[in-house]
Short mmCIF file of N, CA and C in Angstrom, two decimals:
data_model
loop_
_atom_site.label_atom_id
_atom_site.label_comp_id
_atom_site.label_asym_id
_atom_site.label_seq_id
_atom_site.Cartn_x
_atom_site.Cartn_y
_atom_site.Cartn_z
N UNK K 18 -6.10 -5.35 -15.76
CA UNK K 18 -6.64 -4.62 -14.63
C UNK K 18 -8.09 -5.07 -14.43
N UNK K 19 -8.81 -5.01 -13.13
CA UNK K 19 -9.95 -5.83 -12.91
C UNK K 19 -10.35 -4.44 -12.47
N UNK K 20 -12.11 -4.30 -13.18
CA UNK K 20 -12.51 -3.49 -12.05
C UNK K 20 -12.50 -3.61 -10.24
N UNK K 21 -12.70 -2.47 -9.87
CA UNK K 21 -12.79 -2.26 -8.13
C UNK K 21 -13.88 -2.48 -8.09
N UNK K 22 -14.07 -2.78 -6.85
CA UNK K 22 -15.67 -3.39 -5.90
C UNK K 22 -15.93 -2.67 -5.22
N UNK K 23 -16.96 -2.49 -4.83
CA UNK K 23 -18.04 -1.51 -3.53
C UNK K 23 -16.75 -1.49 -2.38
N UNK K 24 -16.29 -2.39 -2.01
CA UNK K 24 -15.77 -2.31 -0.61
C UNK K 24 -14.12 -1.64 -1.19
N UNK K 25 -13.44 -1.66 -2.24
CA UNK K 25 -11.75 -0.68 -2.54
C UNK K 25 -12.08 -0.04 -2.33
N UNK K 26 -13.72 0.74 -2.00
CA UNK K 26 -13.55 2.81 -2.49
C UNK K 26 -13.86 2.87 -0.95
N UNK K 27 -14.60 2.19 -0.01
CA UNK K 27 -14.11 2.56 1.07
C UNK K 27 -13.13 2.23 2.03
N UNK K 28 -12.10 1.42 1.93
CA UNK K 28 -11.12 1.01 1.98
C UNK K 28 -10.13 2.03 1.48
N UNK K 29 -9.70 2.35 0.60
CA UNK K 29 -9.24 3.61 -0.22
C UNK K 29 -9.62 4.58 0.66
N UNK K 30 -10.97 4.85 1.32
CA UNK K 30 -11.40 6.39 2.28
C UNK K 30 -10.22 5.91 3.54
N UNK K 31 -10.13 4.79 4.34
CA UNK K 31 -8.69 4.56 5.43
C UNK K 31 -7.68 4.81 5.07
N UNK K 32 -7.24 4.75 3.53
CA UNK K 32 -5.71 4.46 3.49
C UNK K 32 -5.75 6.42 2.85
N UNK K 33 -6.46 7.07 2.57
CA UNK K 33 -6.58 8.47 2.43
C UNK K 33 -6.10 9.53 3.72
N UNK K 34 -6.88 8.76 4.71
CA UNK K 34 -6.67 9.13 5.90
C UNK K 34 -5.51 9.20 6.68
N UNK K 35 -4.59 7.44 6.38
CA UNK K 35 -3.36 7.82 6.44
C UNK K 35 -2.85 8.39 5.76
N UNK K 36 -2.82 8.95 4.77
CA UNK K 36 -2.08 9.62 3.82
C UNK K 36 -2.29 11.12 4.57
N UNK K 37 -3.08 11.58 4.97
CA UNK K 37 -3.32 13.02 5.37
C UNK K 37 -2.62 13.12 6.63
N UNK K 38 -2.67 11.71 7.47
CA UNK K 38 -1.07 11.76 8.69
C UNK K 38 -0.07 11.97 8.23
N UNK K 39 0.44 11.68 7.00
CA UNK K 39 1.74 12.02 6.68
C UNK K 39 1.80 13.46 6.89
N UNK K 40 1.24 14.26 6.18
CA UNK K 40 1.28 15.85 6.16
C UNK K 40 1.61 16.64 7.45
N UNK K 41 1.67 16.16 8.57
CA UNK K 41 2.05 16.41 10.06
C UNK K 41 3.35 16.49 10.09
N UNK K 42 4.12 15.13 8.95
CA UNK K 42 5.57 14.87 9.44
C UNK K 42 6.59 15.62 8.34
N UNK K 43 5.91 16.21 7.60
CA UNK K 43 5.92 16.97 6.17
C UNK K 43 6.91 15.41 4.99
N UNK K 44 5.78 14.05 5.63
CA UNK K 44 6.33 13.62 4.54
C UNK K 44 5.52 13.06 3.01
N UNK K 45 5.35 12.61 2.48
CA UNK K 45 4.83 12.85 1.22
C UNK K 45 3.67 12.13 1.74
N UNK K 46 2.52 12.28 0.93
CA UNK K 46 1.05 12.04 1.99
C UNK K 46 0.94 10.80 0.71
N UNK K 47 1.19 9.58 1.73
CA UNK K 47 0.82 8.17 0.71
C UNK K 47 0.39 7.32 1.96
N UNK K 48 -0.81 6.93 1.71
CA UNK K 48 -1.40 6.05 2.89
C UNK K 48 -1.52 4.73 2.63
N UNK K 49 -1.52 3.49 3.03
CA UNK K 49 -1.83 2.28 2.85
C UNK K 49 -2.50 1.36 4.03
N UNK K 50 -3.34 0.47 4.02
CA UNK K 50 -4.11 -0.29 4.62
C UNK K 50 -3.77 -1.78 4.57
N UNK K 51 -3.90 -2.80 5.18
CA UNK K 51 -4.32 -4.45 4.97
C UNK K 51 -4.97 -4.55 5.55
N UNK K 52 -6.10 -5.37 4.72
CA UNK K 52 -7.27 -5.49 5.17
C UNK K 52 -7.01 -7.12 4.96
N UNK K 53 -7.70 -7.46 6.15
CA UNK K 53 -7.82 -9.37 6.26
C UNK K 53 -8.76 -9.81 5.54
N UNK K 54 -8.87 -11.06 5.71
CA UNK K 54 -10.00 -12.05 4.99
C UNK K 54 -11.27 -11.66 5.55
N UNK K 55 -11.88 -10.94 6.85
CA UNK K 55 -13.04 -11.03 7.04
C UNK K 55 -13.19 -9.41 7.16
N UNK K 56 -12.45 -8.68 6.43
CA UNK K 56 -12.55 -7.19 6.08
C UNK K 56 -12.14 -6.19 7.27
N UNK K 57 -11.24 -6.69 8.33
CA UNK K 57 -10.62 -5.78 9.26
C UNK K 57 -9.80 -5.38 9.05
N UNK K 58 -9.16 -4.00 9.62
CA UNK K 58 -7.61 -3.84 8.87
C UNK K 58 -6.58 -4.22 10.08
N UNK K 59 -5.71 -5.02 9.63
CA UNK K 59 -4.81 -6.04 9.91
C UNK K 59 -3.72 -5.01 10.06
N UNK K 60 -3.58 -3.73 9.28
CA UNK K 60 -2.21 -3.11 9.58
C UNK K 60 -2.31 -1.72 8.84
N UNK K 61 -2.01 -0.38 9.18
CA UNK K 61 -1.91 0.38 8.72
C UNK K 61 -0.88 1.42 8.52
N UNK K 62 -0.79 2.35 7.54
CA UNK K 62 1.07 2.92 7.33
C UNK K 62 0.17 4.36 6.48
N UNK K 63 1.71 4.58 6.65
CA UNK K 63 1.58 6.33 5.69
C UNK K 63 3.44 5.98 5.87
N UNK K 64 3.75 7.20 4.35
CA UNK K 64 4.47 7.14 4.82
C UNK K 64 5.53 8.39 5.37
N UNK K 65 6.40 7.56 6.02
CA UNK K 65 7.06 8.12 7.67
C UNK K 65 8.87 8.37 7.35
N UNK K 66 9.10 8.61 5.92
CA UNK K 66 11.12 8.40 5.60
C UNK K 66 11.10 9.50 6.22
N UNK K 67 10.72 10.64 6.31
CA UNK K 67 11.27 12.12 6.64
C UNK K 67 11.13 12.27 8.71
N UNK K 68 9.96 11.71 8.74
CA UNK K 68 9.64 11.35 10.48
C UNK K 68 10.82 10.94 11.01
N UNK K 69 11.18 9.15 10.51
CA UNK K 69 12.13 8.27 10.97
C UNK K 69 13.27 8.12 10.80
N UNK K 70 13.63 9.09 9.62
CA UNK K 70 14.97 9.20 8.69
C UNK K 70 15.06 7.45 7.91
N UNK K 71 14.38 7.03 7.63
CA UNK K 71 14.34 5.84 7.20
C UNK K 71 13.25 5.52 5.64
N UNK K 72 14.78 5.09 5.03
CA UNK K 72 14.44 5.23 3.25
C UNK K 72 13.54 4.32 2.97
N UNK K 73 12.81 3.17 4.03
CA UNK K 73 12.14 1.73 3.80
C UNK K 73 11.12 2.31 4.33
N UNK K 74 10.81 3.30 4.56
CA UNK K 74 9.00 3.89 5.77
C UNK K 74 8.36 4.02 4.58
N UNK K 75 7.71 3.49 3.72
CA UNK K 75 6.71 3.64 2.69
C UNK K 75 5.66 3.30 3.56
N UNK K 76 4.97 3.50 3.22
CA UNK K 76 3.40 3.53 3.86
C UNK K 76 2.93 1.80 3.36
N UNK K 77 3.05 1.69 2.53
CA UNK K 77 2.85 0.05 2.21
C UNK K 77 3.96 -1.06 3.24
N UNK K 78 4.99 -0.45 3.12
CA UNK K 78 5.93 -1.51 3.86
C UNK K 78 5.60 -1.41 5.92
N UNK K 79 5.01 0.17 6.03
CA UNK K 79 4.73 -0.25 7.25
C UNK K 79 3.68 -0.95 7.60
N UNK K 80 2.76 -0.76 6.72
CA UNK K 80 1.46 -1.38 7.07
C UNK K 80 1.56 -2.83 6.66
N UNK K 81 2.66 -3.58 5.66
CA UNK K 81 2.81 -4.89 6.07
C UNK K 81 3.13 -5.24 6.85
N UNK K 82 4.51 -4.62 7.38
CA UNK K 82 4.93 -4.86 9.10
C UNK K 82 3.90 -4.92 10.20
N UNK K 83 2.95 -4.04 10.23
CA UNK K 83 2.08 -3.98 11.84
C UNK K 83 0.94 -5.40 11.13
N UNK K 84 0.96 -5.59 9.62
CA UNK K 84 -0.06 -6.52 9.47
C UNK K 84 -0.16 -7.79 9.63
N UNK K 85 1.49 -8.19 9.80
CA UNK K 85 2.47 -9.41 10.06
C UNK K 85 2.64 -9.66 11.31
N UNK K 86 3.09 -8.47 12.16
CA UNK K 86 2.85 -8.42 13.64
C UNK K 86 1.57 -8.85 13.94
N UNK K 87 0.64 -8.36 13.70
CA UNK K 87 -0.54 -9.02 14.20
C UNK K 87 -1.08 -10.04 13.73
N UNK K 88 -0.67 -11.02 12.80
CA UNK K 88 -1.51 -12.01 12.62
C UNK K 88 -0.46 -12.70 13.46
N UNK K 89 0.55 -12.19 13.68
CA UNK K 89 1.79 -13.38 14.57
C UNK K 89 1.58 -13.72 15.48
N UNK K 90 0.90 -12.36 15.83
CA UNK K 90 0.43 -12.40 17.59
C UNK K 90 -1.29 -13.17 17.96
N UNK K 91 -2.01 -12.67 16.99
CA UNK K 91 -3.34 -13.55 16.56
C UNK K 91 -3.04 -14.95 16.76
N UNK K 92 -1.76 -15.41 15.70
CA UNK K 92 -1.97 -16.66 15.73
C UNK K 92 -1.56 -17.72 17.09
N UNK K 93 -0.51 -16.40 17.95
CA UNK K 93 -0.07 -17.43 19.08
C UNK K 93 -1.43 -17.19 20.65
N UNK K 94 -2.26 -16.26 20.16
CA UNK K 94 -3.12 -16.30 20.98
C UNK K 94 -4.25 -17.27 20.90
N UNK K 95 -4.47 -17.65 19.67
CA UNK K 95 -5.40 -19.17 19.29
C UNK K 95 -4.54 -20.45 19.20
N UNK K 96 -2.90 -20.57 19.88
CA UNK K 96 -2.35 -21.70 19.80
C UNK K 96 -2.04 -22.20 18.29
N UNK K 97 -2.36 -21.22 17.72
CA UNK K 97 -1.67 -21.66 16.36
C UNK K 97 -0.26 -21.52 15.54
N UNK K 98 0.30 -21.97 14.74
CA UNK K 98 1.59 -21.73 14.53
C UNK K 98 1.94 -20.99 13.54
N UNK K 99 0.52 -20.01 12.97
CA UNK K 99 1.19 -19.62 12.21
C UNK K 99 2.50 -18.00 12.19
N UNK K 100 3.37 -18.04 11.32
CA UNK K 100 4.35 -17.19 11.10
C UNK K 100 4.40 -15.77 10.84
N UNK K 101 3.09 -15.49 10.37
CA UNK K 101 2.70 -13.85 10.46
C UNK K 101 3.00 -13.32 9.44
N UNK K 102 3.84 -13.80 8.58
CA UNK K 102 4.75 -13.13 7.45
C UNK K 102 3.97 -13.61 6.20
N UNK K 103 3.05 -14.61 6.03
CA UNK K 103 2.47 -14.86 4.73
C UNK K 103 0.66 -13.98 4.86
N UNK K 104 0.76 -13.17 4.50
CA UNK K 104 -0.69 -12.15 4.64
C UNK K 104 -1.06 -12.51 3.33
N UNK K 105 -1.65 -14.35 3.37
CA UNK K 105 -2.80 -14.94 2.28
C UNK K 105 -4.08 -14.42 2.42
N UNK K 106 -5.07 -14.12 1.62
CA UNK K 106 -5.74 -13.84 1.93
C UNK K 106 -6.40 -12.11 2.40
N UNK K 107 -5.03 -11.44 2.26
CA UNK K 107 -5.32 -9.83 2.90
C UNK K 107 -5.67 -9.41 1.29
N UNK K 108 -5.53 -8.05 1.61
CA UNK K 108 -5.49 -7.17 0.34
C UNK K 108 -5.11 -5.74 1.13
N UNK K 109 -3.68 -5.40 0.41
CA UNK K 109 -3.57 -4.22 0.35
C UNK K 109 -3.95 -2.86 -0.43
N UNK K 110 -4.55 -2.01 0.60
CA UNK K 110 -5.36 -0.73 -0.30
C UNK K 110 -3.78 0.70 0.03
N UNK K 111 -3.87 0.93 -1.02
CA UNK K 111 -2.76 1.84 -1.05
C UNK K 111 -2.48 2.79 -1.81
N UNK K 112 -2.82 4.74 -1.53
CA UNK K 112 -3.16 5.85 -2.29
C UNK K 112 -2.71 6.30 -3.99
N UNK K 113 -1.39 5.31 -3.99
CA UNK K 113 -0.28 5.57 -5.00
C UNK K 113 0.34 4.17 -5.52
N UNK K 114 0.26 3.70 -6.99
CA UNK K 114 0.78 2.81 -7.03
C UNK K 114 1.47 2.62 -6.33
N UNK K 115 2.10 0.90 -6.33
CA UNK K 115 3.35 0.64 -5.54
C UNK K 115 4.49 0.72 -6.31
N UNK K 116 5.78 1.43 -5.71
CA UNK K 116 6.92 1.16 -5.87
C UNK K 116 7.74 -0.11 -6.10
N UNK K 117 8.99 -0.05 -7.01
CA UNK K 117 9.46 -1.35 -6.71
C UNK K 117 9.97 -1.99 -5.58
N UNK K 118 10.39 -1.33 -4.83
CA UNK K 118 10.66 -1.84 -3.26
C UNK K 118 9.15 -2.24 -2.50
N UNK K 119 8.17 -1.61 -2.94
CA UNK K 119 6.91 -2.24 -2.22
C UNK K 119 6.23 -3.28 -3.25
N UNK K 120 6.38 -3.03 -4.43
CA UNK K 120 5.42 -4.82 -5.10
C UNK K 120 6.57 -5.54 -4.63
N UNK K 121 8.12 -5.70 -4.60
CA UNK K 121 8.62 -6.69 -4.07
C UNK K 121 8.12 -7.56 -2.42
N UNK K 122 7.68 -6.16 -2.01
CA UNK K 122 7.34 -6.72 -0.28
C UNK K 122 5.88 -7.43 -0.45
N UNK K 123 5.19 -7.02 -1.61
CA UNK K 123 3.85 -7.65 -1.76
C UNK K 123 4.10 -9.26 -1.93
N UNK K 124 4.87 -9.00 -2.78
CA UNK K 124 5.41 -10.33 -3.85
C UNK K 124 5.47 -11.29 -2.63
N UNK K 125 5.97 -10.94 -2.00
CA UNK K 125 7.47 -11.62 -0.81
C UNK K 125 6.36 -11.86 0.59
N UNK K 126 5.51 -11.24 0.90
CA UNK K 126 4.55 -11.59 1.99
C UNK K 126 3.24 -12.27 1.68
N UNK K 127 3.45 -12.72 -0.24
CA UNK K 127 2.46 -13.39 -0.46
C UNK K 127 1.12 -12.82 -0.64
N UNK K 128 0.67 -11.15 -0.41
CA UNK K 128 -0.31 -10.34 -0.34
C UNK K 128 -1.45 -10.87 -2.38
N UNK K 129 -2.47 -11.66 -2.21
CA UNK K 129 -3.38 -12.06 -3.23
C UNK K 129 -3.67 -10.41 -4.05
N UNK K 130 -4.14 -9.74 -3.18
CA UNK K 130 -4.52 -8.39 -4.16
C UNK K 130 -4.08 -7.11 -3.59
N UNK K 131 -4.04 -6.34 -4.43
CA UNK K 131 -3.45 -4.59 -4.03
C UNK K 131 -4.49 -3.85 -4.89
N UNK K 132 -4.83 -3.03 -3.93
CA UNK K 132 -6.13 -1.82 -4.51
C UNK K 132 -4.67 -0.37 -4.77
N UNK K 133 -5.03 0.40 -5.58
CA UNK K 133 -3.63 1.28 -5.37
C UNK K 133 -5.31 2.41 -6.20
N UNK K 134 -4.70 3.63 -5.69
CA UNK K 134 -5.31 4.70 -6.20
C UNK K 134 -5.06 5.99 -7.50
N UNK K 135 -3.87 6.93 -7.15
CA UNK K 135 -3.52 7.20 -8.54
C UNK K 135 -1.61 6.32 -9.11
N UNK K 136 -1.98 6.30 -10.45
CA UNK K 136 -0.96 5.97 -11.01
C UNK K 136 0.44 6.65 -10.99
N UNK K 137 1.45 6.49 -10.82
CA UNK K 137 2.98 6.35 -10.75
C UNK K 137 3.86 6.32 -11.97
N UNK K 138 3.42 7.53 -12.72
CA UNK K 138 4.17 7.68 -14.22
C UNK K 138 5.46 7.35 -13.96
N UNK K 139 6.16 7.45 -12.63
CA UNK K 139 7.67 7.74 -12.76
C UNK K 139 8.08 6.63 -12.03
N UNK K 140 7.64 5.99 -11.19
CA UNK K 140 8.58 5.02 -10.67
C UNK K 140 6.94 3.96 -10.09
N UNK K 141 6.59 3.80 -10.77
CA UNK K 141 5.14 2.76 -10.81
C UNK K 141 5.21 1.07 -11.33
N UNK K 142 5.09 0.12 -10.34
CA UNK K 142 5.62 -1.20 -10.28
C UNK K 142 4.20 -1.83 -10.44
N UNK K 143 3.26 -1.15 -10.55
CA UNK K 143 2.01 -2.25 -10.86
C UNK K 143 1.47 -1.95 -12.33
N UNK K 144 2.39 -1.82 -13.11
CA UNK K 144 1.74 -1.42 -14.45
C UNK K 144 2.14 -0.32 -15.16
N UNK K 145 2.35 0.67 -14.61
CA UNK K 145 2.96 1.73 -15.30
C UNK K 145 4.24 1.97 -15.57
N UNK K 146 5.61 1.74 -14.96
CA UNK K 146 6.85 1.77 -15.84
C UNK K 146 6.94 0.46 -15.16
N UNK K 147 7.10 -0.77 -14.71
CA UNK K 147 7.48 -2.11 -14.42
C UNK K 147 5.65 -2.44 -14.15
N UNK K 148 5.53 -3.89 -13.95
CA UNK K 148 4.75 -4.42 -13.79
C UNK K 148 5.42 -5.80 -12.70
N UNK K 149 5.89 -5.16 -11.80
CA UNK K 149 6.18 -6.53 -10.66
C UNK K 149 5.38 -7.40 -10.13
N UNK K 150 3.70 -6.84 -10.11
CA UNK K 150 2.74 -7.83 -8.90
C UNK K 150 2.53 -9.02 -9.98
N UNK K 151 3.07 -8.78 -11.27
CA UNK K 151 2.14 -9.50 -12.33
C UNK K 151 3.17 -10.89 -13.10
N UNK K 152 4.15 -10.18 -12.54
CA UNK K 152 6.03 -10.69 -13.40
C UNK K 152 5.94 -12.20 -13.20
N UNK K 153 5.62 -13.30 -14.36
CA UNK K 153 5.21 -14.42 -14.43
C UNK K 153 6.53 -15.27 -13.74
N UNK K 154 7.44 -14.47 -14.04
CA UNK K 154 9.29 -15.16 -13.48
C UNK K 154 9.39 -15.54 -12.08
N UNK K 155 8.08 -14.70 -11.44
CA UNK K 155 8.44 -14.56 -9.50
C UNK K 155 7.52 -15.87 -9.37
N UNK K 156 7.25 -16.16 -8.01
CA UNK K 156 7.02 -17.30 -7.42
C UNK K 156 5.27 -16.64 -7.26
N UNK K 157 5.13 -15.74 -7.18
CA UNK K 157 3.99 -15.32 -6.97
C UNK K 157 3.22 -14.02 -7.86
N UNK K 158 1.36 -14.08 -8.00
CA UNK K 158 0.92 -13.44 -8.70
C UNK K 158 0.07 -12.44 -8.25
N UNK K 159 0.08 -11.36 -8.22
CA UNK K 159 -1.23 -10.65 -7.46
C UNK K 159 -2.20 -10.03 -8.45
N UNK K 160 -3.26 -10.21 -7.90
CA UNK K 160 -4.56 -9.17 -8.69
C UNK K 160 -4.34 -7.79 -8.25
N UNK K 161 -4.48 -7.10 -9.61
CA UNK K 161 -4.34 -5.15 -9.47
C UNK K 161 -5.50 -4.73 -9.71
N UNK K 162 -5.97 -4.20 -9.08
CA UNK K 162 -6.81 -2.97 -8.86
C UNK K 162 -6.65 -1.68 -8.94
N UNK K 163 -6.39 -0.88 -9.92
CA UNK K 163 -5.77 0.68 -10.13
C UNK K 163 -7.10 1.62 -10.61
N UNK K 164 -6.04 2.79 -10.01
CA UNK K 164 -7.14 3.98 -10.39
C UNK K 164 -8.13 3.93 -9.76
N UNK K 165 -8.64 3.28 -8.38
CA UNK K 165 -9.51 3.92 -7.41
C UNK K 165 -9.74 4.75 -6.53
N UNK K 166 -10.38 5.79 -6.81
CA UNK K 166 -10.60 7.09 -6.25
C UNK K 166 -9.29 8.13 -6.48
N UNK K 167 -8.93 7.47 -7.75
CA UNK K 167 -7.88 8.20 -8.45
C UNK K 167 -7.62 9.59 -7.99
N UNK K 168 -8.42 10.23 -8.64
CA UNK K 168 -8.33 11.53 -8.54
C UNK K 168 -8.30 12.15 -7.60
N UNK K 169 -9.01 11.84 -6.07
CA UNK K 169 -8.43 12.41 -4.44
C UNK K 169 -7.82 11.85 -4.46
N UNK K 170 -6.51 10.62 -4.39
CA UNK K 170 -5.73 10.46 -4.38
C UNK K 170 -4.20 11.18 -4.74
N UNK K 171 -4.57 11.44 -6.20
CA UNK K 171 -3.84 12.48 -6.77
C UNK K 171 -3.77 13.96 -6.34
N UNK K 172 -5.13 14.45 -6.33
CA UNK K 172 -5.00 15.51 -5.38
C UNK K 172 -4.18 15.93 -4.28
N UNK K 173 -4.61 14.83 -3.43
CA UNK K 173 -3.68 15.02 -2.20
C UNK K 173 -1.79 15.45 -2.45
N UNK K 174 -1.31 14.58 -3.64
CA UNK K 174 -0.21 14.60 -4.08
C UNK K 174 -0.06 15.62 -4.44
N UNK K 175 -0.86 16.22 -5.48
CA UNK K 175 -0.73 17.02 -5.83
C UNK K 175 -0.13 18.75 -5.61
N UNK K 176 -1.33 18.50 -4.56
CA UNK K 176 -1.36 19.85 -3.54
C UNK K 176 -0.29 20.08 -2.60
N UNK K 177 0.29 18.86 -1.92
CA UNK K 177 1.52 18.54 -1.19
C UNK K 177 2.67 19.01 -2.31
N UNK K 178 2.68 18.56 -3.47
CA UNK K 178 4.18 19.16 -4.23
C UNK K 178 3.70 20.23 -4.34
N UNK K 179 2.61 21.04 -4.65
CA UNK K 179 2.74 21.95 -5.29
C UNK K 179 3.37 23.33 -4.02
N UNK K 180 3.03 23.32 -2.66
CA UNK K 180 3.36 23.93 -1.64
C UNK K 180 5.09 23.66 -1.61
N UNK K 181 5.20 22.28 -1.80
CA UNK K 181 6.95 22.35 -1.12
C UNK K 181 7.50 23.12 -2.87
N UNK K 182 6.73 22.90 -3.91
CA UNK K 182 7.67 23.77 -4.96
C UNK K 182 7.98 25.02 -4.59
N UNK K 183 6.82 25.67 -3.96
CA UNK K 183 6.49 27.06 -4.13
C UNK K 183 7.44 27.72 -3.08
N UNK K 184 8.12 26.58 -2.04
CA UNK K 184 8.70 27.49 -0.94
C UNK K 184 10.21 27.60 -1.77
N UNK K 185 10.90 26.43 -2.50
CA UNK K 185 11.77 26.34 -3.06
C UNK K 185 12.23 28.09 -3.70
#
């Protein structure tokens, strides 16, 4: 694990933000960001399964989608060719480790680094029960960044289960 830099913790304050959109759709408040090479965000998500009825709305996987869309569209507006789908160079900031369905999408869009905020005792793919961004077997390696701004991160989670227990 590498320490975080001045710029994850405010980066981490955007992808918080989406996370607090989720709470509208009563779905679990996990926000994620891509941020480009010259520090804009390229794509943003929360996530949306309970909104869309759709088991793939992680907040990481949408915000690769709108981040892919737009460099696609970037690139055909400068005449360039590129494909949109390799986000070299980004870094995803994202409230909650990633899942294994999302370090695979990291893996797979080529994403260099992931900022993630609190840890994922139970189903956590950057280190805590799998380690996918890191898995020497895949074609690709990412730098982890964990545990920034941990603890509002967790919070947010927190406070969200603890309401849907209580109605149970």
């Amino acid at each position: 694990m590498v320490a975080a830099e001045k710029n994850h913790l405010e980066w981490m304050g955007l992808a918080l933000d989406e996370a607090r959109r989720a709470l509208a759709t009563e779905d679990v408040p996990i926000g994620a960001v891509v941020i480009g090479p010259d520090g804009a965000v390229l794509g943003s998500g929360r996530n949306q399964r309970e909104e869309l009825g759709d088991p793939t709305a992680h907040a990481e996987v949408v915000a690769i989608r709108q981040a892919a869309d737009r460099l696609r569209a970037l690139s055909k507006l400068d005449g360039g060719t590129g494909d949109g789908w390799r986000l070299a160079d980004c870094t995803l900031v994202v409230t909650l480790e990633p899942c294994a369905m999302c370090a695979g999408a990291v893996v797979l869009a080529r994403i260099p680094r992931v900022v993630f905020g609190a840890w994922d005792e139970k189903a956590g793919a950057a280190g805590s029960v799998f380690d996918i961004l890191r898995e020497r077997r895949l074609n690709h390696w990412v730098e982890v960044y964990g545990g920034v701004r941990e603890e509002e991160c967790g919070a947010i989670l927190r406070d969200f289960f603890a309401v849907h227990r209580s109605q149970l």
